[in-house]
mmCIF file of C-alpha atoms and ligand atoms in Angstrom:
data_model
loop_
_atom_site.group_PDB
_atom_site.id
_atom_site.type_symbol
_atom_site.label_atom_id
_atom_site.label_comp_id
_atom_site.label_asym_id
_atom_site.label_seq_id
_atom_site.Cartn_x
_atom_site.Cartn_y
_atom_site.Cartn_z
ATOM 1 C CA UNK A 8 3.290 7.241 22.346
ATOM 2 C CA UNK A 9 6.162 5.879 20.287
ATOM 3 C CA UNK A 10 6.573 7.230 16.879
ATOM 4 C CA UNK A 11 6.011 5.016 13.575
ATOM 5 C CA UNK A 12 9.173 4.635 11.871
ATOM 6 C CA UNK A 13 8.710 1.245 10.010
ATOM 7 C CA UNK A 14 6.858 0.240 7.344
ATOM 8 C CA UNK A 15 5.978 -3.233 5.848
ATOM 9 C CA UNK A 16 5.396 -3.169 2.365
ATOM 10 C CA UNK A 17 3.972 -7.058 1.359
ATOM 11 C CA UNK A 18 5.232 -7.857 -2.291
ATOM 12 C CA UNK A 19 5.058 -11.809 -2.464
ATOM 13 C CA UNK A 20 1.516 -12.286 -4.183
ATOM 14 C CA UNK A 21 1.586 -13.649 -7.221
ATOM 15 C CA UNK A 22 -0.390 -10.985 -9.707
ATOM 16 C CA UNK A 23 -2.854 -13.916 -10.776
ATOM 17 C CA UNK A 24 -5.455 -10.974 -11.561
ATOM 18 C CA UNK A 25 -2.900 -9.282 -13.594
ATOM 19 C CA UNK A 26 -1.647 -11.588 -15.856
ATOM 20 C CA UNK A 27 -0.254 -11.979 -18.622
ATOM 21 C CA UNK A 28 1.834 -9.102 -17.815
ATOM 22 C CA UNK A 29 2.538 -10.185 -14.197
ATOM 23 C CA UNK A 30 3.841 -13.818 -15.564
ATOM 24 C CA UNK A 31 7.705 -12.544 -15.392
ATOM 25 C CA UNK A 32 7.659 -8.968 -13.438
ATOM 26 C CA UNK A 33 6.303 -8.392 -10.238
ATOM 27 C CA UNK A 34 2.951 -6.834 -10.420
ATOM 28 C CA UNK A 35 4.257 -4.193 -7.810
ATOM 29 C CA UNK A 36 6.496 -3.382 -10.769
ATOM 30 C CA UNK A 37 3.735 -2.225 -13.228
ATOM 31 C CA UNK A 38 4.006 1.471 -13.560
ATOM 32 C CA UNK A 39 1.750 4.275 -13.288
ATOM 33 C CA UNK A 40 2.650 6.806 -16.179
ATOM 34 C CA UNK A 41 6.673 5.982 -15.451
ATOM 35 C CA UNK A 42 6.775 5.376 -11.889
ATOM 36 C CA UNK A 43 6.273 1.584 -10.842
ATOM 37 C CA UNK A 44 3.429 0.953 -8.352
ATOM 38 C CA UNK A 45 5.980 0.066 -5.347
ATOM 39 C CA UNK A 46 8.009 3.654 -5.869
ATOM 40 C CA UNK A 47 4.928 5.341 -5.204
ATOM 41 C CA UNK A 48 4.485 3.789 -1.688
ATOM 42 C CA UNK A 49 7.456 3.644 -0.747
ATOM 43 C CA UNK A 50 7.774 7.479 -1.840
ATOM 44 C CA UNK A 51 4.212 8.035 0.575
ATOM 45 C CA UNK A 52 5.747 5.890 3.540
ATOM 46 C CA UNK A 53 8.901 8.273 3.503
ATOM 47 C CA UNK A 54 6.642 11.850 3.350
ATOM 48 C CA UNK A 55 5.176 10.403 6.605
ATOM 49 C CA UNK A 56 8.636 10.284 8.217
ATOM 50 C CA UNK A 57 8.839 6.568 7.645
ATOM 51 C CA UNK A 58 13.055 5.556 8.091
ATOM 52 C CA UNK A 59 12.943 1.897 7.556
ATOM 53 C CA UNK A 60 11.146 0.286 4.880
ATOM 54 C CA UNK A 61 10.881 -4.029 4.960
ATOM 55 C CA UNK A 62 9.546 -5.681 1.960
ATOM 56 C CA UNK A 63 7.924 -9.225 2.420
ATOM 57 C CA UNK A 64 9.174 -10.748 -0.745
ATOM 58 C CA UNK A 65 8.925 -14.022 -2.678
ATOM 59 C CA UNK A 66 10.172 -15.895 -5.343
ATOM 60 C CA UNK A 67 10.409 -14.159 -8.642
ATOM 61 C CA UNK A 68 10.501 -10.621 -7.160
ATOM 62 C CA UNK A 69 14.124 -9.309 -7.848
ATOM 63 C CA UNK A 70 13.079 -6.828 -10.044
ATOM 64 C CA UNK A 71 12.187 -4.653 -7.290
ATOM 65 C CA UNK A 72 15.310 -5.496 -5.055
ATOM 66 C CA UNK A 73 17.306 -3.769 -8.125
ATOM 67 C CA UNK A 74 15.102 -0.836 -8.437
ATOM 68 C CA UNK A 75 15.910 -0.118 -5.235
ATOM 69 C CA UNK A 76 19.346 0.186 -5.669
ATOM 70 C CA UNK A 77 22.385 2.286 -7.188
ATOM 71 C CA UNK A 78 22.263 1.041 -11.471
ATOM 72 C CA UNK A 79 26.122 2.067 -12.108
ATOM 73 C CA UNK A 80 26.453 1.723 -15.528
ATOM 74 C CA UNK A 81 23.300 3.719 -15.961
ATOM 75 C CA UNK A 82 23.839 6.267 -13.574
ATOM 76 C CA UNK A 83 27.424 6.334 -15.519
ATOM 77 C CA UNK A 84 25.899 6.629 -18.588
ATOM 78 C CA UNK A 85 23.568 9.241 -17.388
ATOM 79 C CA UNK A 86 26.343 11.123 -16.023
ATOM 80 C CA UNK A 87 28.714 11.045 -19.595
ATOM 81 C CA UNK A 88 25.598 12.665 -21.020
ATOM 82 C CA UNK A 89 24.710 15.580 -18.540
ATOM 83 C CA UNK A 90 20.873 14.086 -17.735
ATOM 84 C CA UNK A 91 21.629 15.335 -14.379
ATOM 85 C CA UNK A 92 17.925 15.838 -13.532
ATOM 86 C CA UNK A 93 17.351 12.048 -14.522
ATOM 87 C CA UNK A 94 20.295 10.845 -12.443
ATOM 88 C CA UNK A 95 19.221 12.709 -9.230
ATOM 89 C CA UNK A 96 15.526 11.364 -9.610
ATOM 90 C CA UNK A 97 17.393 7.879 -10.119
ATOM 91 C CA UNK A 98 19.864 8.809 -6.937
ATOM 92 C CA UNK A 99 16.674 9.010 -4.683
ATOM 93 C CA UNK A 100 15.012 5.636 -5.304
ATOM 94 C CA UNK A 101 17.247 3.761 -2.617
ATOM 95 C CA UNK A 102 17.476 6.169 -0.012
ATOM 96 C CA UNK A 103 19.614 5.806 2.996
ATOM 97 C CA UNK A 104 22.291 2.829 3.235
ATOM 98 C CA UNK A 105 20.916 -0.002 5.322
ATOM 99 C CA UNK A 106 17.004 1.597 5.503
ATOM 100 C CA UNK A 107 15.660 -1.119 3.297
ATOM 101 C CA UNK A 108 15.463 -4.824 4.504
ATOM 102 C CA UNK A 109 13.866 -7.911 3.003
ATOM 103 C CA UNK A 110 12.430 -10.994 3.850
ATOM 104 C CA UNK A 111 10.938 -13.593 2.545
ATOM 105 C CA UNK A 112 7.635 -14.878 2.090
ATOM 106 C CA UNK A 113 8.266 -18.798 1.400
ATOM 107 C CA UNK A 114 4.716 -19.882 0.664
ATOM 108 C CA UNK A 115 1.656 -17.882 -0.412
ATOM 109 C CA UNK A 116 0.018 -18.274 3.002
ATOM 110 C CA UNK A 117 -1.697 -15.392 2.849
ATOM 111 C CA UNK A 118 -1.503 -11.436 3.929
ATOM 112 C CA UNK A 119 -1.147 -11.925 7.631
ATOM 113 C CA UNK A 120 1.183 -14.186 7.098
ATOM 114 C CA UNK A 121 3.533 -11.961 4.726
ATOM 115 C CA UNK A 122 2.737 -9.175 7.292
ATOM 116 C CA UNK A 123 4.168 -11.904 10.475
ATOM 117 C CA UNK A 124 6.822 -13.157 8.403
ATOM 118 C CA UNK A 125 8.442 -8.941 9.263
ATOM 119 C CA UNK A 126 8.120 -9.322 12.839
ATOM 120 C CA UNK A 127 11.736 -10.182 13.419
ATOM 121 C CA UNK A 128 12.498 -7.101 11.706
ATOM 122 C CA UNK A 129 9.486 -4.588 12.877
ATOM 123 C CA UNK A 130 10.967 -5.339 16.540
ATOM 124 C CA UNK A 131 8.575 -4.031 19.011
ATOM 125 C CA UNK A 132 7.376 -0.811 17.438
ATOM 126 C CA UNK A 133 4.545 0.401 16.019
ATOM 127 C CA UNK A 134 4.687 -0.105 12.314
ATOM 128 C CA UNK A 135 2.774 0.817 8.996
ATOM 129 C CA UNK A 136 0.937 -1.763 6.088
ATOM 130 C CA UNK A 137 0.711 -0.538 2.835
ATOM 131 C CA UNK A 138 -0.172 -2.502 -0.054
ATOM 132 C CA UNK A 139 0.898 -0.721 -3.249
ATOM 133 C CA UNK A 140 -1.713 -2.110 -5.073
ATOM 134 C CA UNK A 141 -4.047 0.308 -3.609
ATOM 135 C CA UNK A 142 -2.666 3.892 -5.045
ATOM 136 C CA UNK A 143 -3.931 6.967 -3.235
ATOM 137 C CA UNK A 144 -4.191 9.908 -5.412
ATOM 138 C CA UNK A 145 -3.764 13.498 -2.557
ATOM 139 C CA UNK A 146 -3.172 16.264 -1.724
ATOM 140 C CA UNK A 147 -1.790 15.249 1.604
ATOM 141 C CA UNK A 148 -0.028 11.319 1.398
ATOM 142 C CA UNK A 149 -2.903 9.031 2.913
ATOM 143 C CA UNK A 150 0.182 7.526 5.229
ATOM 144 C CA UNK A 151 1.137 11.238 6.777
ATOM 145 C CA UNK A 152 -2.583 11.792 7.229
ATOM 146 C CA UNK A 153 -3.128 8.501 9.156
ATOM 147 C CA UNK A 154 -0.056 9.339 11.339
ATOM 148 C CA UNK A 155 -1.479 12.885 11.743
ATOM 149 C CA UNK A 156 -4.537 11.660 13.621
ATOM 150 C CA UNK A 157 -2.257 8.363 15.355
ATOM 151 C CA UNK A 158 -0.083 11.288 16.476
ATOM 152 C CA UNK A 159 -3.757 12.215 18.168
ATOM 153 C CA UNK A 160 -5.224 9.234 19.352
ATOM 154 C CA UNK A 161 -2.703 6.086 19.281
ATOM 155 C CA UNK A 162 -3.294 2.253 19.127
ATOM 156 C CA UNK A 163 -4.258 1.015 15.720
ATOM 157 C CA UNK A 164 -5.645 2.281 12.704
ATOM 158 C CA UNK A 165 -6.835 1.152 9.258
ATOM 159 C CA UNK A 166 -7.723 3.457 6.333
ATOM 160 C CA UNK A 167 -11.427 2.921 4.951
ATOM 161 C CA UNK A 168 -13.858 4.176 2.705
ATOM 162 C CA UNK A 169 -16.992 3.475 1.775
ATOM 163 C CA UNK A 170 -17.431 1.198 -0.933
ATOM 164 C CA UNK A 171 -21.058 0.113 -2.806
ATOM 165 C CA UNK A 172 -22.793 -2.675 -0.824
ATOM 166 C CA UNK A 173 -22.314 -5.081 -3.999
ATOM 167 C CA UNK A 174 -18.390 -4.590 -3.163
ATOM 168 C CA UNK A 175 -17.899 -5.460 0.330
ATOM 169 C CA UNK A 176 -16.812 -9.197 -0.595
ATOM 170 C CA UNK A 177 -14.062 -7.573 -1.569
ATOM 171 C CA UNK A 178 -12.735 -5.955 1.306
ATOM 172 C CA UNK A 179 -12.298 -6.214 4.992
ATOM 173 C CA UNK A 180 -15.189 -4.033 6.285
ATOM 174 C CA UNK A 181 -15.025 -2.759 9.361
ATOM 175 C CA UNK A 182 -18.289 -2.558 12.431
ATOM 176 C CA UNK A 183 -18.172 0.865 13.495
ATOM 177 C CA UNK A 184 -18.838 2.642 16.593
ATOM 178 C CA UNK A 185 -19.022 6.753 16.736
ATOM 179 C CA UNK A 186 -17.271 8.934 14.309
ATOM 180 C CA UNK A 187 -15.643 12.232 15.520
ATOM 181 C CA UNK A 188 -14.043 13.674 12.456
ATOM 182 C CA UNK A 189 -12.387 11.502 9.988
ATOM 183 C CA UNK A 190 -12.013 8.793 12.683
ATOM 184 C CA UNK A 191 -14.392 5.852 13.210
ATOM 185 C CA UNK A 192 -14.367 3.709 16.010
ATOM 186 C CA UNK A 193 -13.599 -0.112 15.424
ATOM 187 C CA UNK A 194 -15.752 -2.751 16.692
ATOM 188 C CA UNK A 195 -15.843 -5.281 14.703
ATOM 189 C CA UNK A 196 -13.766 -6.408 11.363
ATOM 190 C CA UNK A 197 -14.713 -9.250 9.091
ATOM 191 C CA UNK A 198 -12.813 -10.168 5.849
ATOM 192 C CA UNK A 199 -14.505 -10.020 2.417
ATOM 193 C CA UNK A 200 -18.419 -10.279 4.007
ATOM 194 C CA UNK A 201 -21.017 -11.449 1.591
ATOM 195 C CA UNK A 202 -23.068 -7.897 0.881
ATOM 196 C CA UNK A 203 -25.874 -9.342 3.311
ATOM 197 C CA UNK A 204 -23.619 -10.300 6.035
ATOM 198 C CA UNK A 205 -21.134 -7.055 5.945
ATOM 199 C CA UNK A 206 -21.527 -4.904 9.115
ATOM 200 C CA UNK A 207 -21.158 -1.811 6.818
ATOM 201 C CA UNK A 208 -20.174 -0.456 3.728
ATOM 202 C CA UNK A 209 -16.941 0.713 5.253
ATOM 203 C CA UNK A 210 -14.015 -1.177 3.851
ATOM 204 C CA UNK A 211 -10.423 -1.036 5.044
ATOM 205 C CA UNK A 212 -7.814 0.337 2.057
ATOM 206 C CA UNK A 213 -4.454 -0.917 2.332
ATOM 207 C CA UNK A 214 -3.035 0.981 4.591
ATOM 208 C CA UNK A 215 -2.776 0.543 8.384
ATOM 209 C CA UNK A 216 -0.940 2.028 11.962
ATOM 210 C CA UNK A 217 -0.364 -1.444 14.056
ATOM 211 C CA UNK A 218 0.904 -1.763 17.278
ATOM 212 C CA UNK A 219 3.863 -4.355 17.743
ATOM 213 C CA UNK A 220 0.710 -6.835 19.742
ATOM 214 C CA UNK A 221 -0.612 -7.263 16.263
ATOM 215 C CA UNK A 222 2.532 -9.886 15.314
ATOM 216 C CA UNK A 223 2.154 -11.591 18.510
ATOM 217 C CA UNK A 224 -1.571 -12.634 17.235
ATOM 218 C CA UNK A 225 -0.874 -12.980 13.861
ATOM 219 C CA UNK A 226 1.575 -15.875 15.168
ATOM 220 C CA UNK A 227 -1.385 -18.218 16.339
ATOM 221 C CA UNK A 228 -3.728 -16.759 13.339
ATOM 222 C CA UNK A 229 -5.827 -19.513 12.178
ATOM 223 C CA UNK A 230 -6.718 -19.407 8.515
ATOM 224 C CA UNK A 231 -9.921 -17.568 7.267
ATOM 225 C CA UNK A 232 -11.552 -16.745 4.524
ATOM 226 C CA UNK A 233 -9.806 -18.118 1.169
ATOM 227 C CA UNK A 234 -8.013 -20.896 3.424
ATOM 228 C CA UNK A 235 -5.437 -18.050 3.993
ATOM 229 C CA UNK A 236 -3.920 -15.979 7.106
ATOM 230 C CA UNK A 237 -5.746 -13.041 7.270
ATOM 231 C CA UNK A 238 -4.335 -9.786 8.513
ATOM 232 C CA UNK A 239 -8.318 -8.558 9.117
ATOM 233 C CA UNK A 240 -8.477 -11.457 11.546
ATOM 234 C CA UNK A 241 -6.010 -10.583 13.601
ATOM 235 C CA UNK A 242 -6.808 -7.032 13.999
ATOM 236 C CA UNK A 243 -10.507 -8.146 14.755
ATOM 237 C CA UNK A 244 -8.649 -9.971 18.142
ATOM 238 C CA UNK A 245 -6.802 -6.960 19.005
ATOM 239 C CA UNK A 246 -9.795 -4.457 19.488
ATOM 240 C CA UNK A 247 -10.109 -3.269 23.140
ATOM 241 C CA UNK A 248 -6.429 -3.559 23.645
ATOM 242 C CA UNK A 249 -5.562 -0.262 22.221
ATOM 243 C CA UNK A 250 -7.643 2.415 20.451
ATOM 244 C CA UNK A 251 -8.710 1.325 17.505
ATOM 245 C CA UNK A 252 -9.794 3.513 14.799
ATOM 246 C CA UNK A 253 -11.133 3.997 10.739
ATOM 247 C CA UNK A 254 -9.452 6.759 8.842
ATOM 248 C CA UNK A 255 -11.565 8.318 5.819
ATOM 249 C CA UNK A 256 -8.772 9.826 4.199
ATOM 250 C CA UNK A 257 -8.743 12.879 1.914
ATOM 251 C CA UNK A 258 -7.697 11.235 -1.819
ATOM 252 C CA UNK A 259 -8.937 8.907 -4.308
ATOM 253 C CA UNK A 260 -7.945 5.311 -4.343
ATOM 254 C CA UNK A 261 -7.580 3.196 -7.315
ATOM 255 C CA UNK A 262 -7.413 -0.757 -6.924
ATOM 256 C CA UNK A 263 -3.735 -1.116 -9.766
ATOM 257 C CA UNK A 264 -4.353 -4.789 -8.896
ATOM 258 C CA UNK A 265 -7.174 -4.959 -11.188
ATOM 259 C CA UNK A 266 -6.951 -4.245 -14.952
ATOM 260 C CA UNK A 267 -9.553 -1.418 -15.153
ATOM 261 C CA UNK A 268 -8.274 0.384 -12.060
ATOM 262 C CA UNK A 269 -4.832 0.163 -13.413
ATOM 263 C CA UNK A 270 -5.701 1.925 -16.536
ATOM 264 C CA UNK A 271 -7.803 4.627 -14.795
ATOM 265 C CA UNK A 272 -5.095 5.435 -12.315
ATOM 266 C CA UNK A 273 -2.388 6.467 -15.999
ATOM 267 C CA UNK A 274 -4.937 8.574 -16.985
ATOM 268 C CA UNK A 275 -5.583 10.116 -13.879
ATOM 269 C CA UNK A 276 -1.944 10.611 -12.820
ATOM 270 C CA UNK A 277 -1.041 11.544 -16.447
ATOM 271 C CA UNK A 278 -3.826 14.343 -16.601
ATOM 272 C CA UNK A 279 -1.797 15.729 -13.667
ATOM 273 C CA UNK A 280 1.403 15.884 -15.348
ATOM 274 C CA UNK A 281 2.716 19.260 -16.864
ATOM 275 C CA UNK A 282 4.345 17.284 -19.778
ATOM 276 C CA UNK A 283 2.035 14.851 -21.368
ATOM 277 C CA UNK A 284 -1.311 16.462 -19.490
ATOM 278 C CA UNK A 285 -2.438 18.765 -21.701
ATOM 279 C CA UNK A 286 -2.284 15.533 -24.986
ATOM 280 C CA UNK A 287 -3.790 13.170 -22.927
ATOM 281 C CA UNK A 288 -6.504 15.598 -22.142
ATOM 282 C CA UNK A 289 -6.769 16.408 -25.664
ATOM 283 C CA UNK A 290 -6.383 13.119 -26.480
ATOM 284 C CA UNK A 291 -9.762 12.306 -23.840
ATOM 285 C CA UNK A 292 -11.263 14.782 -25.504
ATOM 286 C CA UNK A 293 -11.691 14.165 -28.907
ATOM 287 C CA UNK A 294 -12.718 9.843 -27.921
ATOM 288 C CA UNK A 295 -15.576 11.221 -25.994
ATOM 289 C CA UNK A 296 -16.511 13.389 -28.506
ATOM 290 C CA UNK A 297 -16.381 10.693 -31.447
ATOM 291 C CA UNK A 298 -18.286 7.930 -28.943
HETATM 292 C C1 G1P B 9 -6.490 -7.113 1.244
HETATM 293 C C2 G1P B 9 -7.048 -7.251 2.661
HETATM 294 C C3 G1P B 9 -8.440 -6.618 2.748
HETATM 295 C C4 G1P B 9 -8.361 -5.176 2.285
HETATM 296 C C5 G1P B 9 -7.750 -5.084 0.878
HETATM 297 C C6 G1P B 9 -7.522 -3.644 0.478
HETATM 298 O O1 G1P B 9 -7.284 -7.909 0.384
HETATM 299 O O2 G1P B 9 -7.121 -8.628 3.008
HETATM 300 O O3 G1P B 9 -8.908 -6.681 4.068
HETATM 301 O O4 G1P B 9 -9.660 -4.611 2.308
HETATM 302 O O5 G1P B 9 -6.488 -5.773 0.825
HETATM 303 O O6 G1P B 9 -7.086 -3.546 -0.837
HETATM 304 P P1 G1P B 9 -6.767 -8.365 -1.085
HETATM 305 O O7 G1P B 9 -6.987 -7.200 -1.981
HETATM 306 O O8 G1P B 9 -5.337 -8.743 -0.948
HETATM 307 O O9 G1P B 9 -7.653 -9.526 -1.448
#
């Protein structure tokens, strides 16, 4: 079984359900506490052992390009003053020479599409999805879980949890077969199902284990629902080829593409900081006490 060392990380959609403050900054920018919503994925893809990380970019994304790079004059500046703790947490964000790549995304096509558009530089290896929309709050990194169990049983796997029945048009939502564990068998996947259509409740969570056959069907991938390219599509063609399997992960997931998850996932993340913790608890505190 060959290892995953890739990741594609798809950062070309336009933060429609985010604006205003998506109109000039990437929405994959947006931070959680101080920590923008792409450095959090990118910091779960490389606790899985993930080496190379691609980013499907578009127009209007730089902002991320430079975050993942040396800032000299603020690393200099950093340096003059002795903030040595902030400069090696700033030294970190790139990570090896030549371990990032980007390509772009050159018309909103859809998320199979952004995914395709990396095949040239997934090669033919197994490779990992993760939208950073979708943050995982755990104890173990939902990515190093999910290659815990494809270190077990191979082929393809999404993440998915269960999600109210008045949600599933949403989602893709997966038509499962028997569970053993935390793993589900695949047998069916259908993007964003009308409640009274969906085959479950189970929806996938942006993360995913694909085998390299996945780009070669994503190439002839008709558009589906929305009029765009769906990823969900394709994997629904590739069942029987490989294993293919649901992971419930261990963690909470908050949807940072939408304004109320955003918000929830600060005050969650912040609660678990030593240094502003204890005010924002304090903080929680006393507004549910005067509600
Ligand atoms: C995408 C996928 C969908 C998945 C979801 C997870 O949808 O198409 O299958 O369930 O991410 O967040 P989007 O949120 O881009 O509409």
């Amino acid at each position: 079984m060959k290892p995953v060392r890739t990741a594609v990380f798809p950062v070309g959609g336009l933060g429609s359900r985010f604006l205003p403050a998506t109109k000039a900054m990437p929405k994959e920018m947006l931070p959680i506490v101080d920590k923008p919503l792409i450095q959090y994925a990118v910091e779960e893809a490389r606790a899985a052992g993930i080496e190379e990380v691609i980013f499907v970019t578009g127009r209007g994304k730089t902002a991320i390009e430079d975050h993942f790079d040396y800032a000299a004059e603020l690393e200099q500046t950093l340096a003059a003053r002795a903030k040595q703790d902030q400069l090696a947490e700033l030294r970190g964000i790139p990570g090896k020479p030549g371990a990032i790549a980007y390509t772009r995304q050159q018309e909103p096509l859809g998320l199979g599409h952004a995914v395709w558009c990396a095949r040239q530089l997934v090669r033919n290896e197994p490779f990992a999805v993760l939208l950073a929309d979708d943050l995982i709050q755990a104890d173990t990194p939902c990515l190093k879980q999910m290659i815990e169990a494809y270190n077990e049983v191979g082929g393809n796997i999404v993440a998915v949890t269960e999600v109210p029945a008045e949600h599933t048009n949403r989602y893709g939502v997966i038509d499962p077969g028997a569970t053993h564990g935390r793993l589900t068998e695949v047998r069916g996947l259908v993007e964003k199902p009308a409640p009274e259509k969906a085959p479950s409740r189970l929806a996938v969570i942006g993360r995913y284990i694909l085998q390299p056959v996945v780009m070669d069907v994503l190439g002839s991938q008709q558009a589906g629902a929305g009029g765009e390219i769906q990823l969900t599509d394709a994997l629904a063609r590739v069942i029987g080829v490989h294993p293919f399997h649901g992971y419930h992960f261990e963690g909470k997931r908050f949807d940072c593409g939408d304004k109320a998850g955003h918000v929830m996932a600060n005050i969650a993340f912040a609660l678990e900081r030593p240094d502003i913790g204890p005010a924002v608890r304090t903080f929680l505190h006393d507004l549910s006490a005067t509600a």
